[in-house]
PDB file of C-alpha atoms in Angstrom:
ATOM      1  CA  UNK A  73     -11.495 -13.491 -15.268  1.00 62.00           C
ATOM      2  CA  UNK A  74     -10.221 -10.027 -16.237  1.00 70.00           C
ATOM      3  CA  UNK A  75     -13.762  -8.724 -16.627  1.00 72.00           C
ATOM      4  CA  UNK A  76     -14.645 -10.146 -13.204  1.00 67.00           C
ATOM      5  CA  UNK A  77     -11.664  -8.395 -11.570  1.00 68.00           C
ATOM      6  CA  UNK A  78     -12.560  -5.122 -13.280  1.00 75.00           C
ATOM      7  CA  UNK A  79     -16.165  -5.371 -12.105  1.00 74.00           C
ATOM      8  CA  UNK A  80     -15.036  -6.066  -8.562  1.00 68.00           C
ATOM      9  CA  UNK A  81     -12.629  -3.123  -8.648  1.00 72.00           C
ATOM     10  CA  UNK A  82     -15.439  -0.862  -9.833  1.00 75.00           C
ATOM     11  CA  UNK A  83     -17.628  -2.182  -7.014  1.00 74.00           C
ATOM     12  CA  UNK A  84     -14.999  -0.938  -4.564  1.00 73.00           C
ATOM     13  CA  UNK A  85     -15.922   2.680  -5.360  1.00 77.00           C
ATOM     14  CA  UNK A  86     -19.443   2.697  -3.857  1.00 79.00           C
ATOM     15  CA  UNK A  87     -18.213   0.661  -0.885  1.00 78.00           C
ATOM     16  CA  UNK A  88     -15.454   3.161  -0.148  1.00 78.00           C
ATOM     17  CA  UNK A  89     -17.874   6.052  -0.657  1.00 80.00           C
ATOM     18  CA  UNK A  90     -20.282   4.558   1.880  1.00 82.00           C
ATOM     19  CA  UNK A  91     -17.444   3.974   4.351  1.00 79.00           C
ATOM     20  CA  UNK A  92     -16.313   7.586   3.922  1.00 79.00           C
ATOM     21  CA  UNK A  93     -19.794   8.960   4.593  1.00 81.00           C
ATOM     22  CA  UNK A  94     -20.356   6.780   7.670  1.00 82.00           C
ATOM     23  CA  UNK A  95     -16.932   7.461   9.178  1.00 78.00           C
ATOM     24  CA  UNK A  96     -17.179  11.199   8.598  1.00 77.00           C
ATOM     25  CA  UNK A  97     -20.676  11.379  10.098  1.00 78.00           C
ATOM     26  CA  UNK A  98     -19.826   9.284  13.164  1.00 75.00           C
ATOM     27  CA  UNK A  99     -16.716  11.314  13.957  1.00 71.00           C
ATOM     28  CA  UNK A 100     -18.481  14.641  13.605  1.00 70.00           C
ATOM     29  CA  UNK A 101     -21.551  13.583  15.605  1.00 70.00           C
ATOM     30  CA  UNK A 102     -19.536  12.048  18.452  1.00 69.00           C
ATOM     31  CA  UNK A 103     -19.413  14.315  21.544  1.00 66.00           C
ATOM     32  CA  UNK A 104     -16.113  16.079  22.085  1.00 63.00           C
ATOM     33  CA  UNK A 105     -14.156  18.971  20.631  1.00 62.00           C
ATOM     34  CA  UNK A 106     -10.681  18.443  19.132  1.00 65.00           C
ATOM     35  CA  UNK A 107     -10.037  22.171  19.470  1.00 65.00           C
ATOM     36  CA  UNK A 108     -10.419  21.895  23.253  1.00 65.00           C
ATOM     37  CA  UNK A 109      -7.964  18.972  23.299  1.00 62.00           C
ATOM     38  CA  UNK A 110      -5.402  20.930  21.299  1.00 61.00           C
ATOM     39  CA  UNK A 111      -5.824  24.178  23.252  1.00 62.00           C
ATOM     40  CA  UNK A 112      -5.849  22.613  26.722  1.00 61.00           C
ATOM     41  CA  UNK A 113      -7.969  23.285  29.777  1.00 61.00           C
ATOM     42  CA  UNK A 114      -6.727  26.854  30.247  1.00 64.00           C
ATOM     43  CA  UNK A 115      -7.836  28.063  26.789  1.00 64.00           C
ATOM     44  CA  UNK A 116     -10.309  30.913  26.508  1.00 69.00           C
ATOM     45  CA  UNK A 117     -13.433  30.905  24.361  1.00 69.00           C
ATOM     46  CA  UNK A 118     -11.755  33.209  21.843  1.00 70.00           C
ATOM     47  CA  UNK A 119      -8.777  30.873  21.512  1.00 66.00           C
ATOM     48  CA  UNK A 120     -11.051  27.872  20.988  1.00 68.00           C
ATOM     49  CA  UNK A 121     -12.997  29.724  18.324  1.00 72.00           C
ATOM     50  CA  UNK A 122      -9.795  30.702  16.526  1.00 71.00           C
ATOM     51  CA  UNK A 123      -8.546  27.084  16.543  1.00 67.00           C
ATOM     52  CA  UNK A 124     -11.898  25.844  15.182  1.00 71.00           C
ATOM     53  CA  UNK A 125     -11.739  28.455  12.420  1.00 72.00           C
ATOM     54  CA  UNK A 126      -8.181  27.458  11.469  1.00 67.00           C
ATOM     55  CA  UNK A 127      -9.113  23.742  11.394  1.00 66.00           C
ATOM     56  CA  UNK A 128     -12.333  24.423   9.482  1.00 67.00           C
ATOM     57  CA  UNK A 129     -14.518  23.031  12.262  1.00 67.00           C
ATOM     58  CA  UNK A 130     -16.680  26.165  12.228  1.00 68.00           C
ATOM     59  CA  UNK A 131     -18.034  25.191   8.798  1.00 72.00           C
ATOM     60  CA  UNK A 132     -21.266  23.188   8.393  1.00 74.00           C
ATOM     61  CA  UNK A 133     -20.761  19.411   8.381  1.00 73.00           C
ATOM     62  CA  UNK A 134     -21.641  18.996   4.698  1.00 75.00           C
ATOM     63  CA  UNK A 135     -19.127  21.712   3.748  1.00 77.00           C
ATOM     64  CA  UNK A 136     -16.419  19.960   5.775  1.00 74.00           C
ATOM     65  CA  UNK A 137     -17.312  16.675   4.061  1.00 79.00           C
ATOM     66  CA  UNK A 138     -17.041  18.039   0.523  1.00 80.00           C
ATOM     67  CA  UNK A 139     -13.766  19.771   1.349  1.00 75.00           C
ATOM     68  CA  UNK A 140     -12.400  16.466   2.647  1.00 76.00           C
ATOM     69  CA  UNK A 141     -13.642  14.516  -0.381  1.00 78.00           C
ATOM     70  CA  UNK A 142     -12.061  17.053  -2.687  1.00 79.00           C
ATOM     71  CA  UNK A 143      -8.758  16.588  -0.895  1.00 75.00           C
ATOM     72  CA  UNK A 144      -9.062  12.793  -1.189  1.00 77.00           C
ATOM     73  CA  UNK A 145      -9.727  12.960  -4.929  1.00 77.00           C
ATOM     74  CA  UNK A 146      -6.600  15.057  -5.356  1.00 79.00           C
ATOM     75  CA  UNK A 147      -4.546  12.494  -3.397  1.00 76.00           C
ATOM     76  CA  UNK A 148      -4.328  14.601  -0.249  1.00 76.00           C
ATOM     77  CA  UNK A 149      -5.240  12.720   2.946  1.00 77.00           C
ATOM     78  CA  UNK A 150      -5.074  15.892   4.981  1.00 76.00           C
ATOM     79  CA  UNK A 151      -2.906  17.133   7.814  1.00 77.00           C
ATOM     80  CA  UNK A 152      -2.915  15.879  11.398  1.00 80.00           C
ATOM     81  CA  UNK A 153      -4.697  18.276  13.734  1.00 72.00           C
ATOM     82  CA  UNK A 154      -2.322  17.431  16.581  1.00 73.00           C
ATOM     83  CA  UNK A 155       1.119  17.213  14.984  1.00 75.00           C
ATOM     84  CA  UNK A 156       0.620  19.237  11.802  1.00 74.00           C
ATOM     85  CA  UNK A 157       2.236  16.425   9.804  1.00 80.00           C
ATOM     86  CA  UNK A 158       0.766  15.170   6.523  1.00 82.00           C
ATOM     87  CA  UNK A 159      -1.372  12.099   7.194  1.00 82.00           C
ATOM     88  CA  UNK A 160       0.142  10.242   4.248  1.00 84.00           C
ATOM     89  CA  UNK A 161       3.626  10.717   5.731  1.00 85.00           C
ATOM     90  CA  UNK A 162       2.435   9.449   9.115  1.00 85.00           C
ATOM     91  CA  UNK A 163       0.945   6.321   7.527  1.00 86.00           C
ATOM     92  CA  UNK A 164       4.129   5.598   5.563  1.00 86.00           C
ATOM     93  CA  UNK A 165       6.256   6.012   8.704  1.00 85.00           C
ATOM     94  CA  UNK A 166       4.038   3.657  10.732  1.00 85.00           C
ATOM     95  CA  UNK A 167       3.338   1.060   8.051  1.00 84.00           C
ATOM     96  CA  UNK A 168       6.575  -0.910   8.454  1.00 84.00           C
ATOM     97  CA  UNK A 169       5.978  -2.404  11.935  1.00 85.00           C
ATOM     98  CA  UNK A 170       2.344  -3.247  11.178  1.00 85.00           C
ATOM     99  CA  UNK A 171       3.180  -4.886   7.864  1.00 85.00           C
ATOM    100  CA  UNK A 172       5.989  -6.913   9.436  1.00 87.00           C
ATOM    101  CA  UNK A 173       3.723  -8.051  12.283  1.00 87.00           C
ATOM    102  CA  UNK A 174       0.877  -9.023   9.941  1.00 86.00           C
ATOM    103  CA  UNK A 175       3.139 -10.980   7.573  1.00 87.00           C
ATOM    104  CA  UNK A 176       4.905 -12.835  10.368  1.00 88.00           C
ATOM    105  CA  UNK A 177       1.591 -13.634  12.095  1.00 88.00           C
ATOM    106  CA  UNK A 178      -0.228 -14.991   9.067  1.00 87.00           C
ATOM    107  CA  UNK A 179       2.847 -16.939   7.915  1.00 88.00           C
ATOM    108  CA  UNK A 180       3.329 -18.569  11.301  1.00 89.00           C
ATOM    109  CA  UNK A 181      -0.411 -19.261  11.628  1.00 87.00           C
ATOM    110  CA  UNK A 182      -0.661 -20.987   8.251  1.00 87.00           C
ATOM    111  CA  UNK A 183       2.528 -23.022   8.741  1.00 90.00           C
ATOM    112  CA  UNK A 184       1.280 -24.327  12.097  1.00 90.00           C
ATOM    113  CA  UNK A 185      -2.493 -24.501  11.646  1.00 87.00           C
ATOM    114  CA  UNK A 186      -2.788 -26.258   8.266  1.00 86.00           C
ATOM    115  CA  UNK A 187      -0.584 -29.256   9.216  1.00 88.00           C
ATOM    116  CA  UNK A 188      -2.359 -29.470  12.591  1.00 88.00           C
ATOM    117  CA  UNK A 189      -5.751 -29.471  10.888  1.00 86.00           C
ATOM    118  CA  UNK A 190      -4.685 -32.155   8.395  1.00 85.00           C
ATOM    119  CA  UNK A 191      -3.272 -34.415  11.109  1.00 85.00           C
ATOM    120  CA  UNK A 192      -6.328 -33.884  13.321  1.00 86.00           C
ATOM    121  CA  UNK A 193      -8.602 -34.894  10.439  1.00 83.00           C
ATOM    122  CA  UNK A 194      -6.442 -37.924   9.694  1.00 80.00           C
ATOM    123  CA  UNK A 195      -6.550 -38.960  13.371  1.00 80.00           C
ATOM    124  CA  UNK A 196     -10.222 -38.068  13.791  1.00 80.00           C
ATOM    125  CA  UNK A 197     -11.547 -39.090  17.189  1.00 79.00           C
ATOM    126  CA  UNK A 198      -8.108 -40.039  18.474  1.00 84.00           C
ATOM    127  CA  UNK A 199      -6.103 -38.375  21.236  1.00 85.00           C
ATOM    128  CA  UNK A 200      -4.210 -36.032  18.888  1.00 83.00           C
ATOM    129  CA  UNK A 201      -7.470 -34.808  17.345  1.00 80.00           C
ATOM    130  CA  UNK A 202      -8.951 -34.082  20.757  1.00 87.00           C
ATOM    131  CA  UNK A 203      -5.831 -32.233  21.855  1.00 87.00           C
ATOM    132  CA  UNK A 204      -5.905 -30.036  18.753  1.00 83.00           C
ATOM    133  CA  UNK A 205      -9.595 -29.231  19.221  1.00 84.00           C
ATOM    134  CA  UNK A 206      -9.143 -28.482  22.927  1.00 84.00           C
ATOM    135  CA  UNK A 207      -6.196 -26.222  22.168  1.00 83.00           C
ATOM    136  CA  UNK A 208      -8.237 -24.459  19.481  1.00 82.00           C
ATOM    137  CA  UNK A 209     -11.046 -23.731  21.921  1.00 82.00           C
ATOM    138  CA  UNK A 210      -8.478 -22.385  24.373  1.00 81.00           C
ATOM    139  CA  UNK A 211      -6.982 -20.184  21.655  1.00 80.00           C
ATOM    140  CA  UNK A 212     -10.412 -18.752  20.859  1.00 77.00           C
ATOM    141  CA  UNK A 213     -11.295 -18.150  24.494  1.00 81.00           C
ATOM    142  CA  UNK A 214      -8.248 -16.228  25.713  1.00 82.00           C
ATOM    143  CA  UNK A 215      -8.083 -12.573  24.609  1.00 83.00           C
ATOM    144  CA  UNK A 216      -4.978 -11.489  22.726  1.00 82.00           C
ATOM    145  CA  UNK A 217      -3.882  -9.009  25.376  1.00 82.00           C
ATOM    146  CA  UNK A 218      -4.009 -11.698  28.098  1.00 86.00           C
ATOM    147  CA  UNK A 219      -1.828 -13.992  25.990  1.00 85.00           C
ATOM    148  CA  UNK A 220       0.523 -11.086  25.351  1.00 86.00           C
ATOM    149  CA  UNK A 221       0.971 -10.310  29.046  1.00 87.00           C
ATOM    150  CA  UNK A 222       1.539 -13.994  29.877  1.00 89.00           C
ATOM    151  CA  UNK A 223       4.233 -14.220  27.188  1.00 88.00           C
ATOM    152  CA  UNK A 224       5.862 -11.047  28.503  1.00 88.00           C
ATOM    153  CA  UNK A 225       5.869 -12.431  32.043  1.00 87.00           C
ATOM    154  CA  UNK A 226       7.532 -15.725  31.125  1.00 86.00           C
ATOM    155  CA  UNK A 227       9.829 -14.935  28.201  1.00 87.00           C
ATOM    156  CA  UNK A 228      10.735 -11.308  28.933  1.00 84.00           C
ATOM    157  CA  UNK A 229      10.607 -10.779  32.681  1.00 85.00           C
ATOM    158  CA  UNK A 230      11.413 -14.267  34.005  1.00 85.00           C
ATOM    159  CA  UNK A 231      13.711 -15.593  31.272  1.00 83.00           C
ATOM    160  CA  UNK A 232      14.891 -12.350  29.673  1.00 82.00           C
ATOM    161  CA  UNK A 233      14.946 -13.865  26.189  1.00 85.00           C
ATOM    162  CA  UNK A 234      13.006 -11.122  24.420  1.00 84.00           C
ATOM    163  CA  UNK A 235      12.399  -7.406  25.017  1.00 83.00           C
ATOM    164  CA  UNK A 236       9.241  -6.431  26.880  1.00 83.00           C
ATOM    165  CA  UNK A 237       8.329  -3.695  24.422  1.00 82.00           C
ATOM    166  CA  UNK A 238       9.687  -1.829  21.439  1.00 81.00           C
ATOM    167  CA  UNK A 239      10.469  -2.405  17.783  1.00 82.00           C
ATOM    168  CA  UNK A 240      13.729  -2.654  15.887  1.00 83.00           C
ATOM    169  CA  UNK A 241      13.635  -1.991  12.138  1.00 81.00           C
ATOM    170  CA  UNK A 242      15.294  -4.357   9.703  1.00 80.00           C
ATOM    171  CA  UNK A 243      18.003  -1.774   9.065  1.00 80.00           C
ATOM    172  CA  UNK A 244      19.384  -2.421  12.571  1.00 80.00           C
ATOM    173  CA  UNK A 245      19.961  -6.099  11.853  1.00 81.00           C
ATOM    174  CA  UNK A 246      17.972  -9.258  11.178  1.00 86.00           C
ATOM    175  CA  UNK A 247      18.204 -10.697  14.693  1.00 86.00           C
ATOM    176  CA  UNK A 248      17.139  -7.508  16.578  1.00 84.00           C
ATOM    177  CA  UNK A 249      14.299  -7.133  14.044  1.00 85.00           C
ATOM    178  CA  UNK A 250      13.098 -10.727  14.518  1.00 87.00           C
ATOM    179  CA  UNK A 251      13.631 -10.604  18.281  1.00 86.00           C
ATOM    180  CA  UNK A 252      11.314  -7.614  18.632  1.00 84.00           C
ATOM    181  CA  UNK A 253       8.569  -9.410  16.674  1.00 87.00           C
ATOM    182  CA  UNK A 254       8.669 -12.869  18.292  1.00 88.00           C
ATOM    183  CA  UNK A 255       6.348 -12.199  21.234  1.00 89.00           C
ATOM    184  CA  UNK A 256       3.860  -9.973  19.339  1.00 89.00           C
ATOM    185  CA  UNK A 257       3.660 -12.596  16.597  1.00 90.00           C
ATOM    186  CA  UNK A 258       3.090 -15.437  19.054  1.00 89.00           C
ATOM    187  CA  UNK A 259       0.433 -13.482  20.933  1.00 88.00           C
ATOM    188  CA  UNK A 260      -1.451 -12.460  17.810  1.00 86.00           C
ATOM    189  CA  UNK A 261      -1.195 -15.813  16.038  1.00 88.00           C
ATOM    190  CA  UNK A 262      -2.896 -17.870  18.779  1.00 87.00           C
ATOM    191  CA  UNK A 263      -6.386 -16.928  17.622  1.00 84.00           C
ATOM    192  CA  UNK A 264      -5.623 -17.481  13.948  1.00 86.00           C
ATOM    193  CA  UNK A 265      -3.925 -20.834  14.509  1.00 87.00           C
ATOM    194  CA  UNK A 266      -7.041 -22.017  16.347  1.00 86.00           C
ATOM    195  CA  UNK A 267      -9.365 -20.659  13.647  1.00 85.00           C
ATOM    196  CA  UNK A 268      -7.484 -22.021  10.632  1.00 87.00           C
ATOM    197  CA  UNK A 269      -6.799 -25.396  12.265  1.00 87.00           C
ATOM    198  CA  UNK A 270     -10.471 -26.001  13.024  1.00 86.00           C
ATOM    199  CA  UNK A 271     -11.614 -25.043   9.523  1.00 86.00           C
ATOM    200  CA  UNK A 272      -8.856 -27.160   7.942  1.00 86.00           C
ATOM    201  CA  UNK A 273      -9.840 -30.175  10.029  1.00 86.00           C
ATOM    202  CA  UNK A 274     -13.537 -29.820   9.186  1.00 85.00           C
ATOM    203  CA  UNK A 275     -12.886 -29.362   5.465  1.00 84.00           C
ATOM    204  CA  UNK A 276     -10.529 -32.348   5.267  1.00 83.00           C
ATOM    205  CA  UNK A 277     -12.998 -34.589   7.126  1.00 82.00           C
ATOM    206  CA  UNK A 278     -15.769 -33.666   4.676  1.00 80.00           C
ATOM    207  CA  UNK A 279     -13.568 -34.435   1.690  1.00 80.00           C
ATOM    208  CA  UNK A 280     -12.236 -37.722   3.108  1.00 77.00           C
ATOM    209  CA  UNK A 281     -15.647 -39.314   2.677  1.00 73.00           C
ATOM    210  CA  UNK A 282     -15.813 -38.630  -1.073  1.00 74.00           C
ATOM    211  CA  UNK A 283     -15.577 -41.347  -3.743  1.00 72.00           C
ATOM    212  CA  UNK A 284     -12.334 -40.049  -5.279  1.00 72.00           C
ATOM    213  CA  UNK A 285     -10.564 -40.514  -1.945  1.00 74.00           C
ATOM    214  CA  UNK A 286     -11.634 -44.160  -1.805  1.00 73.00           C
ATOM    215  CA  UNK A 287     -10.536 -44.568  -5.421  1.00 76.00           C
ATOM    216  CA  UNK A 288      -7.121 -43.072  -4.663  1.00 73.00           C
ATOM    217  CA  UNK A 289      -6.673 -45.453  -1.755  1.00 74.00           C
ATOM    218  CA  UNK A 290      -7.848 -48.389  -3.868  1.00 78.00           C
ATOM    219  CA  UNK A 291      -5.102 -47.564  -6.385  1.00 74.00           C
ATOM    220  CA  UNK A 292      -2.557 -48.095  -3.632  1.00 74.00           C
ATOM    221  CA  UNK A 293      -1.513 -44.476  -3.119  1.00 73.00           C
ATOM    222  CA  UNK A 294       0.244 -43.704   0.124  1.00 77.00           C
ATOM    223  CA  UNK A 295      -1.813 -41.973   2.801  1.00 71.00           C
ATOM    224  CA  UNK A 296       0.431 -38.911   2.554  1.00 74.00           C
ATOM    225  CA  UNK A 297      -0.327 -38.584  -1.168  1.00 76.00           C
ATOM    226  CA  UNK A 298      -4.040 -39.022  -0.512  1.00 75.00           C
ATOM    227  CA  UNK A 299      -4.070 -36.334   2.182  1.00 75.00           C
ATOM    228  CA  UNK A 300      -1.897 -33.753   0.449  1.00 73.00           C
ATOM    229  CA  UNK A 301      -2.509 -34.442  -3.230  1.00 71.00           C
ATOM    230  CA  UNK A 302      -6.241 -35.148  -3.154  1.00 70.00           C
ATOM    231  CA  UNK A 303      -7.931 -34.211   0.112  1.00 75.00           C
ATOM    232  CA  UNK A 304      -6.128 -30.928   0.803  1.00 75.00           C
ATOM    233  CA  UNK A 305      -6.457 -29.621  -2.743  1.00 74.00           C
ATOM    234  CA  UNK A 306     -10.204 -30.275  -2.835  1.00 74.00           C
ATOM    235  CA  UNK A 307     -10.660 -28.791   0.637  1.00 76.00           C
ATOM    236  CA  UNK A 308      -8.611 -25.702  -0.186  1.00 75.00           C
ATOM    237  CA  UNK A 309     -11.502 -23.324  -0.964  1.00 77.00           C
ATOM    238  CA  UNK A 310     -12.842 -22.966   2.617  1.00 80.00           C
ATOM    239  CA  UNK A 311      -9.277 -22.974   3.962  1.00 81.00           C
ATOM    240  CA  UNK A 312      -8.247 -20.137   1.656  1.00 81.00           C
ATOM    241  CA  UNK A 313     -11.435 -18.293   2.595  1.00 81.00           C
ATOM    242  CA  UNK A 314     -10.733 -18.455   6.321  1.00 81.00           C
ATOM    243  CA  UNK A 315      -7.093 -17.449   5.785  1.00 81.00           C
ATOM    244  CA  UNK A 316      -8.301 -14.395   3.860  1.00 79.00           C
ATOM    245  CA  UNK A 317     -10.781 -13.543   6.606  1.00 77.00           C
ATOM    246  CA  UNK A 318      -7.983 -13.981   9.134  1.00 77.00           C
ATOM    247  CA  UNK A 319      -5.770 -11.530   7.263  1.00 76.00           C
ATOM    248  CA  UNK A 320      -8.588  -8.985   7.255  1.00 71.00           C
ATOM    249  CA  UNK A 321      -9.273  -9.542  10.968  1.00 72.00           C
ATOM    250  CA  UNK A 322      -5.611  -8.869  11.722  1.00 77.00           C
ATOM    251  CA  UNK A 323      -6.479  -5.183  11.555  1.00 72.00           C
ATOM    252  CA  UNK A 324      -8.282  -5.281  14.894  1.00 66.00           C
ATOM    253  CA  UNK A 325      -5.700  -7.615  16.442  1.00 71.00           C
ATOM    254  CA  UNK A 326      -2.847  -5.331  15.422  1.00 80.00           C
ATOM    255  CA  UNK A 327      -4.398  -2.419  17.337  1.00 80.00           C
ATOM    256  CA  UNK A 328      -4.405  -4.368  20.626  1.00 81.00           C
ATOM    257  CA  UNK A 329      -1.050  -6.086  20.117  1.00 84.00           C
ATOM    258  CA  UNK A 330       0.805  -2.937  19.137  1.00 82.00           C
ATOM    259  CA  UNK A 331      -0.599  -1.144  22.170  1.00 83.00           C
ATOM    260  CA  UNK A 332       0.573  -3.899  24.538  1.00 85.00           C
ATOM    261  CA  UNK A 333       4.055  -4.234  23.035  1.00 86.00           C
ATOM    262  CA  UNK A 334       4.444  -0.507  22.268  1.00 83.00           C
ATOM    263  CA  UNK A 335       5.064  -1.058  18.556  1.00 84.00           C
ATOM    264  CA  UNK A 336       5.025   2.173  16.518  1.00 86.00           C
ATOM    265  CA  UNK A 337       2.633   0.838  13.873  1.00 84.00           C
ATOM    266  CA  UNK A 338      -0.723   1.751  12.417  1.00 83.00           C
ATOM    267  CA  UNK A 339      -2.554   0.168  15.345  1.00 82.00           C
ATOM    268  CA  UNK A 340      -0.884   2.518  17.812  1.00 84.00           C
ATOM    269  CA  UNK A 341      -1.545   5.385  15.440  1.00 84.00           C
ATOM    270  CA  UNK A 342      -5.265   4.552  15.507  1.00 83.00           C
ATOM    271  CA  UNK A 343      -5.322   4.632  19.313  1.00 83.00           C
ATOM    272  CA  UNK A 344      -3.419   7.916  19.461  1.00 82.00           C
ATOM    273  CA  UNK A 345      -5.676   9.507  16.853  1.00 83.00           C
ATOM    274  CA  UNK A 346      -8.870   8.385  18.595  1.00 80.00           C
ATOM    275  CA  UNK A 347      -7.697   9.656  21.986  1.00 78.00           C
ATOM    276  CA  UNK A 348      -6.705  12.977  20.439  1.00 75.00           C
ATOM    277  CA  UNK A 349      -9.810  13.288  18.230  1.00 75.00           C
ATOM    278  CA  UNK A 350      -7.495  13.694  15.240  1.00 78.00           C
ATOM    279  CA  UNK A 351     -10.179  13.551  12.527  1.00 78.00           C
ATOM    280  CA  UNK A 352      -7.970  13.450   9.387  1.00 81.00           C
ATOM    281  CA  UNK A 353      -5.834  10.593  10.735  1.00 84.00           C
ATOM    282  CA  UNK A 354      -8.816   8.499  11.864  1.00 84.00           C
ATOM    283  CA  UNK A 355     -10.638   8.972   8.576  1.00 82.00           C
ATOM    284  CA  UNK A 356      -7.607   8.102   6.470  1.00 85.00           C
ATOM    285  CA  UNK A 357      -6.777   4.983   8.496  1.00 85.00           C
ATOM    286  CA  UNK A 358     -10.317   3.620   8.404  1.00 84.00           C
ATOM    287  CA  UNK A 359     -10.486   4.155   4.645  1.00 83.00           C
ATOM    288  CA  UNK A 360      -7.127   2.394   4.285  1.00 83.00           C
ATOM    289  CA  UNK A 361      -8.276  -0.573   6.385  1.00 83.00           C
ATOM    290  CA  UNK A 362     -11.541  -0.815   4.444  1.00 81.00           C
ATOM    291  CA  UNK A 363      -9.683  -0.801   1.120  1.00 82.00           C
ATOM    292  CA  UNK A 364      -7.295  -3.523   2.325  1.00 82.00           C
ATOM    293  CA  UNK A 365     -10.256  -5.620   3.475  1.00 81.00           C
ATOM    294  CA  UNK A 366     -11.975  -5.337   0.093  1.00 80.00           C
ATOM    295  CA  UNK A 367      -8.724  -6.033  -1.767  1.00 80.00           C
ATOM    296  CA  UNK A 368      -8.086  -9.187   0.270  1.00 81.00           C
ATOM    297  CA  UNK A 369     -11.580 -10.461  -0.515  1.00 77.00           C
ATOM    298  CA  UNK A 370     -10.902  -9.905  -4.208  1.00 77.00           C
ATOM    299  CA  UNK A 371      -7.625 -11.861  -4.000  1.00 78.00           C
ATOM    300  CA  UNK A 372      -9.370 -14.719  -2.180  1.00 76.00           C
ATOM    301  CA  UNK A 373     -12.147 -14.888  -4.787  1.00 74.00           C
ATOM    302  CA  UNK A 374      -9.547 -14.980  -7.538  1.00 75.00           C
ATOM    303  CA  UNK A 375      -7.620 -17.797  -5.845  1.00 73.00           C
ATOM    304  CA  UNK A 376     -10.739 -19.975  -5.882  1.00 72.00           C
ATOM    305  CA  UNK A 377     -10.184 -20.690  -9.573  1.00 71.00           C
ATOM    306  CA  UNK A 378      -6.614 -21.818  -8.863  1.00 68.00           C
ATOM    307  CA  UNK A 379      -7.595 -24.440  -6.301  1.00 67.00           C
ATOM    308  CA  UNK A 380     -10.889 -25.504  -7.867  1.00 63.00           C
ATOM    309  CA  UNK A 381     -10.918 -25.494 -11.699  1.00 62.00           C
ATOM    310  CA  UNK A 382     -14.688 -26.009 -11.649  1.00 64.00           C
ATOM    311  CA  UNK A 383     -15.154 -22.434 -10.447  1.00 62.00           C
ATOM    312  CA  UNK A 384     -15.417 -19.931 -13.292  1.00 63.00           C
ATOM    313  CA  UNK A 385     -16.338 -16.251 -13.244  1.00 56.00           C
TER     314      UNK A 385
END
């Protein structure tokens, strides 16, 4: 197992290198000039040239790339072209809201979706099963931002239970912190509840037809023990896989949700950096997201051996 983890960690290096090359090339080849955005419409040609020289944009692309890679290897993510702040400091400042939103979303999704999937599989073909499947299709079909605006309309504007926008850190109290995350979590979790519930249902149904399930029932075990102790454990591999994929996909969902609810997280930082053509910030965030994605896949692969002892690396 240790050798497998080490090999996978070493495989991260070429993946991250490829991501760095692609991101750097796309940003530099995309039309637009960050110097013009910084200087404004009234800037002269001499002022634009001076800004490009200060930012290093007058250098050939390959020179800019090697300078950036050298900074990365030394642990320096660069400095924001717009604010002049170190990119690492900006990421640390914005990480709290995004991390809180991701953890609350995946926790709520798993706690709701897995029991729903198990019950739908147990009541296969019955009314409850059809309701769960219909709700899952609805959850897939409605975009996150539409769900977010509907929640804001009902719970914030009409009822006044939760704030329309904004974020309260945990240091200001548990209830203000949780209150600011309720609607973003509900909006973002709809898709993942639908996804996990459907996969859980399908996996449980496949396992319920196996011989060991019939043997467990023949021994007189209660249906709850059969479902949770035998069926769920043997169906856990695809469920864990889809939960891991869901965690990775949260990256894109966070960008939309944080923009709608005005949360000062990494998603908002991505939007601000893209609009401002802030190259160092965009590059650092995409590398961070890619590393998190690869790390989650490694954790999921490792968990396979916990749920299925037959799997060995």
